[in-house]
Amino acid sequence: MPLFEAVALALREAWTHKLRSFFTLLGIIVSVGFLVAVVAVIQGMNAYVRERIAGAIVGVNAFQIRRDPIEVGFIDDEEWKRIQRRPIIAPEDVAVVERALPDAQAIALQSGWPTPMADVQWRNRTVGDAFVFGVTPPFVIVQDYQFAAGEPFTDVDLRQRRPVAVLGWDVADKLFDNPEQAIGKEIRIRGVELHVTGVVAKKGTVLGQSWDGFVMLPLSTFETLYGRRLTTVISVKMPEAAAVPEAMLRAEEAMRIAHRLRPGQENDFTVDTAEGLITFWHSLTRVIFTVVPVVVGIGIVVGGIVIMNIMLMSVTERTREIGLRMSLGASRRDIRRQFVAEAVTLALLGGVAGLVAGTGLATMVDVMSPLPARVTTWSAAVAVTMGAVVGLLFGVYPAVRAARLDPVEALRHE
């Protein structure tokens, strides 16, 4: 029997018993759909962390010189105590880095953790819980900020501790309706009047959290309001990504000399990119990837056993048909091929249905939640291949059993 004819017969058999076929494949559909959806969310988050979150925290083609490392994981007590004994990153360190990196596009100093939050007032309007941070003017270049209205504050504003501010889009929109109307107005933070010089263009949201709800002050003005932070951060932006690793080495060497560290003595600062955050996220997703196959595997095995039982029942129901085919010249090989083709076709249909269900679920997650989801080609290929393999593995025994039937006894079967 040609393979094409065997597949056609399998499709006809599945269509004839639609409800039974559906419940037979339910385990495979659920397992494959779960696999596709989870992988889509994880892949979407991986890309999201690299493209949006990491870039938003550190900047594109940029790195930071920090008192504490960028780590979103567990730091043991002893290591944390060592970090707390480090000196803060001082304004004098900026000059050191500038001399070491004359080819840098921008070098900025910014207030670090903890970032304060405050109510921002204008007349009878108030925006609550806006992030307030202090920076030097090059910070807008490091972060690639575009301005919807006005302009950033200047070095003169920084040196003279002028009470000026740049607003994030959300703060300006809520206070003034039209961000352009914010320019030149006086807002109040902690009872201090600040003159608005600019409004940063809308940055959007990351995982449902707005990145436009902030007020940016000259670092000197910020320290007048809040005092010095326990951590300040130097941000360096290079013209291109390829220049970042070499620039990090030069900055590290310059900082070690400035901090009078002896050879072999560990750094009392950290030179970091967003790779620390990305590495942590990837290690977390690897843990998830070790759990998901176990769950999916259990569902697939259960689905395969169901397919095998249904195929065995089908052999019993079609015993007379098998005997008739043999009497008309069908070989045992033809019978085996027919039943294996039916099992593979059934499981393949389950894999395709699971792929469609998983893609639909991933799309719903992407649309209805802040979690991004991306269905990758490899996960779709795994879903379809998994269905075919399950059908092949669990369809062999029923096919062999069908081929071993005695034609005479099969014809007598009622």
Short mmCIF file of N, CA, C and O in Angstrom, two decimals, residues 178-224:
data_model
loop_
_atom_site.label_atom_id
_atom_site.label_comp_id
_atom_site.label_asym_id
_atom_site.label_seq_id
_atom_site.Cartn_x
_atom_site.Cartn_y
_atom_site.Cartn_z
N ASN A 178 -1.13 69.18 28.20
CA ASN A 178 -0.27 69.25 27.02
C ASN A 178 1.16 69.48 27.50
O ASN A 178 1.45 70.52 28.10
N PRO A 179 2.07 68.53 27.27
CA PRO A 179 3.44 68.68 27.77
C PRO A 179 4.13 69.98 27.34
O PRO A 179 4.98 70.49 28.07
N GLU A 180 3.77 70.51 26.19
CA GLU A 180 4.39 71.76 25.76
C GLU A 180 4.05 72.91 26.70
O GLU A 180 4.80 73.88 26.82
N GLN A 181 2.90 72.80 27.36
CA GLN A 181 2.50 73.84 28.31
C GLN A 181 3.33 73.81 29.59
O GLN A 181 3.26 74.75 30.40
N ALA A 182 4.09 72.74 29.80
CA ALA A 182 4.89 72.63 31.02
C ALA A 182 6.11 73.53 31.01
O ALA A 182 6.60 73.93 32.07
N ILE A 183 6.60 73.85 29.81
CA ILE A 183 7.85 74.61 29.71
C ILE A 183 7.69 76.00 30.33
O ILE A 183 6.76 76.74 30.01
N GLY A 184 8.61 76.32 31.22
CA GLY A 184 8.59 77.62 31.88
C GLY A 184 7.74 77.68 33.13
O GLY A 184 7.75 78.69 33.84
N LYS A 185 7.00 76.61 33.43
CA LYS A 185 6.14 76.62 34.62
C LYS A 185 6.97 76.28 35.87
O LYS A 185 8.07 75.73 35.79
N GLU A 186 6.39 76.59 37.03
CA GLU A 186 7.03 76.30 38.31
C GLU A 186 6.29 75.16 39.01
O GLU A 186 5.10 75.27 39.27
N ILE A 187 6.97 74.09 39.24
CA ILE A 187 6.39 72.97 39.98
C ILE A 187 6.98 72.95 41.39
O ILE A 187 7.98 73.63 41.66
N ARG A 188 6.38 72.16 42.28
CA ARG A 188 6.87 72.07 43.64
C ARG A 188 7.12 70.61 44.02
O ARG A 188 6.27 69.75 43.79
N ILE A 189 8.30 70.36 44.58
CA ILE A 189 8.65 69.05 45.13
C ILE A 189 9.21 69.28 46.52
O ILE A 189 10.16 70.04 46.71
N ARG A 190 8.58 68.67 47.51
CA ARG A 190 8.98 68.83 48.91
C ARG A 190 9.03 70.30 49.32
O ARG A 190 9.91 70.75 50.06
N GLY A 191 8.10 71.08 48.77
CA GLY A 191 7.99 72.48 49.12
C GLY A 191 8.95 73.39 48.39
O GLY A 191 8.93 74.62 48.59
N VAL A 192 9.78 72.86 47.50
CA VAL A 192 10.76 73.66 46.75
C VAL A 192 10.25 73.89 45.33
O VAL A 192 9.81 72.95 44.66
N GLU A 193 10.30 75.16 44.89
CA GLU A 193 9.87 75.49 43.53
C GLU A 193 10.98 75.17 42.54
O GLU A 193 12.15 75.48 42.76
N LEU A 194 10.57 74.50 41.44
CA LEU A 194 11.51 74.11 40.38
C LEU A 194 10.98 74.59 39.05
O LEU A 194 9.79 74.42 38.74
N HIS A 195 11.86 75.17 38.26
CA HIS A 195 11.50 75.71 36.94
C HIS A 195 11.64 74.60 35.89
O HIS A 195 12.72 73.99 35.76
N VAL A 196 10.59 74.31 35.14
CA VAL A 196 10.60 73.23 34.15
C VAL A 196 11.26 73.72 32.87
O VAL A 196 10.82 74.70 32.26
N THR A 197 12.33 73.04 32.46
CA THR A 197 13.04 73.42 31.23
C THR A 197 12.71 72.49 30.05
O THR A 197 12.88 72.89 28.90
N GLY A 198 12.28 71.26 30.33
CA GLY A 198 12.04 70.33 29.23
C GLY A 198 11.16 69.17 29.64
O GLY A 198 10.97 68.89 30.83
N VAL A 199 10.62 68.49 28.62
CA VAL A 199 9.80 67.29 28.81
C VAL A 199 10.35 66.20 27.90
O VAL A 199 10.47 66.40 26.69
N VAL A 200 10.71 65.07 28.50
CA VAL A 200 11.25 63.95 27.73
C VAL A 200 10.14 63.26 26.96
O VAL A 200 9.03 63.06 27.49
N ALA A 201 10.41 62.91 25.71
CA ALA A 201 9.42 62.23 24.88
C ALA A 201 9.02 60.90 25.50
O ALA A 201 9.79 60.29 26.26
N LYS A 202 7.85 60.45 25.18
CA LYS A 202 7.28 59.23 25.79
C LYS A 202 8.17 58.03 25.54
O LYS A 202 8.54 57.73 24.41
N LYS A 203 8.49 57.31 26.63
CA LYS A 203 9.32 56.11 26.53
C LYS A 203 8.47 54.84 26.53
O LYS A 203 8.93 53.78 26.12
N GLY A 204 7.22 54.93 27.03
CA GLY A 204 6.34 53.76 27.05
C GLY A 204 6.45 53.00 28.36
O GLY A 204 6.94 53.49 29.36
N THR A 205 5.99 51.76 28.32
CA THR A 205 5.96 50.92 29.51
C THR A 205 6.86 49.71 29.33
O THR A 205 7.11 49.27 28.21
N VAL A 206 7.32 49.19 30.43
CA VAL A 206 8.08 47.94 30.46
C VAL A 206 7.41 47.03 31.47
O VAL A 206 7.34 47.36 32.65
N LEU A 207 6.84 45.92 30.98
CA LEU A 207 6.09 44.98 31.81
C LEU A 207 4.97 45.68 32.57
O LEU A 207 4.71 45.41 33.74
N GLY A 208 4.32 46.61 31.89
CA GLY A 208 3.18 47.30 32.48
C GLY A 208 3.56 48.47 33.36
O GLY A 208 2.68 49.21 33.82
N GLN A 209 4.85 48.68 33.63
CA GLN A 209 5.31 49.78 34.46
C GLN A 209 5.76 50.94 33.58
O GLN A 209 6.61 50.78 32.71
N SER A 210 5.17 52.12 33.79
CA SER A 210 5.53 53.28 32.99
C SER A 210 6.96 53.72 33.29
O SER A 210 7.39 53.74 34.45
N TRP A 211 7.69 54.09 32.23
CA TRP A 211 9.03 54.63 32.38
C TRP A 211 9.04 56.14 32.16
O TRP A 211 10.08 56.74 31.90
N ASP A 212 7.85 56.75 32.25
CA ASP A 212 7.73 58.19 32.01
C ASP A 212 7.30 58.95 33.25
O ASP A 212 7.04 60.15 33.18
N GLY A 213 7.21 58.28 34.38
CA GLY A 213 6.76 58.94 35.61
C GLY A 213 7.92 59.39 36.47
O GLY A 213 8.11 58.89 37.58
N PHE A 214 8.72 60.33 35.99
CA PHE A 214 9.91 60.76 36.73
C PHE A 214 10.11 62.27 36.60
O PHE A 214 9.56 62.93 35.72
N VAL A 215 10.92 62.78 37.52
CA VAL A 215 11.42 64.15 37.46
C VAL A 215 12.93 64.08 37.56
O VAL A 215 13.47 63.43 38.46
N MET A 216 13.62 64.74 36.61
CA MET A 216 15.07 64.69 36.55
C MET A 216 15.62 66.07 36.93
O MET A 216 15.22 67.08 36.34
N LEU A 217 16.52 66.07 37.91
CA LEU A 217 17.09 67.31 38.42
C LEU A 217 18.60 67.32 38.18
O LEU A 217 19.23 66.26 38.08
N PRO A 218 19.21 68.52 38.12
CA PRO A 218 20.68 68.55 38.17
C PRO A 218 21.15 67.88 39.45
O PRO A 218 20.52 68.02 40.51
N LEU A 219 22.22 67.12 39.38
CA LEU A 219 22.66 66.34 40.54
C LEU A 219 22.91 67.22 41.76
O LEU A 219 22.59 66.84 42.89
N SER A 220 23.45 68.43 41.54
CA SER A 220 23.70 69.33 42.68
C SER A 220 22.39 69.77 43.32
O SER A 220 22.29 69.86 44.55
N THR A 221 21.38 70.04 42.52
CA THR A 221 20.07 70.42 43.07
C THR A 221 19.42 69.25 43.80
O THR A 221 18.83 69.41 44.86
N PHE A 222 19.55 68.07 43.22
CA PHE A 222 19.01 66.86 43.85
C PHE A 222 19.63 66.65 45.23
O PHE A 222 18.93 66.35 46.20
N GLU A 223 20.95 66.85 45.34
CA GLU A 223 21.62 66.64 46.62
C GLU A 223 21.22 67.71 47.64
O GLU A 223 21.26 67.46 48.84
N THR A 224 20.84 68.89 47.16
CA THR A 224 20.33 69.91 48.07
C THR A 224 19.02 69.47 48.70
O THR A 224 18.77 69.71 49.89
#
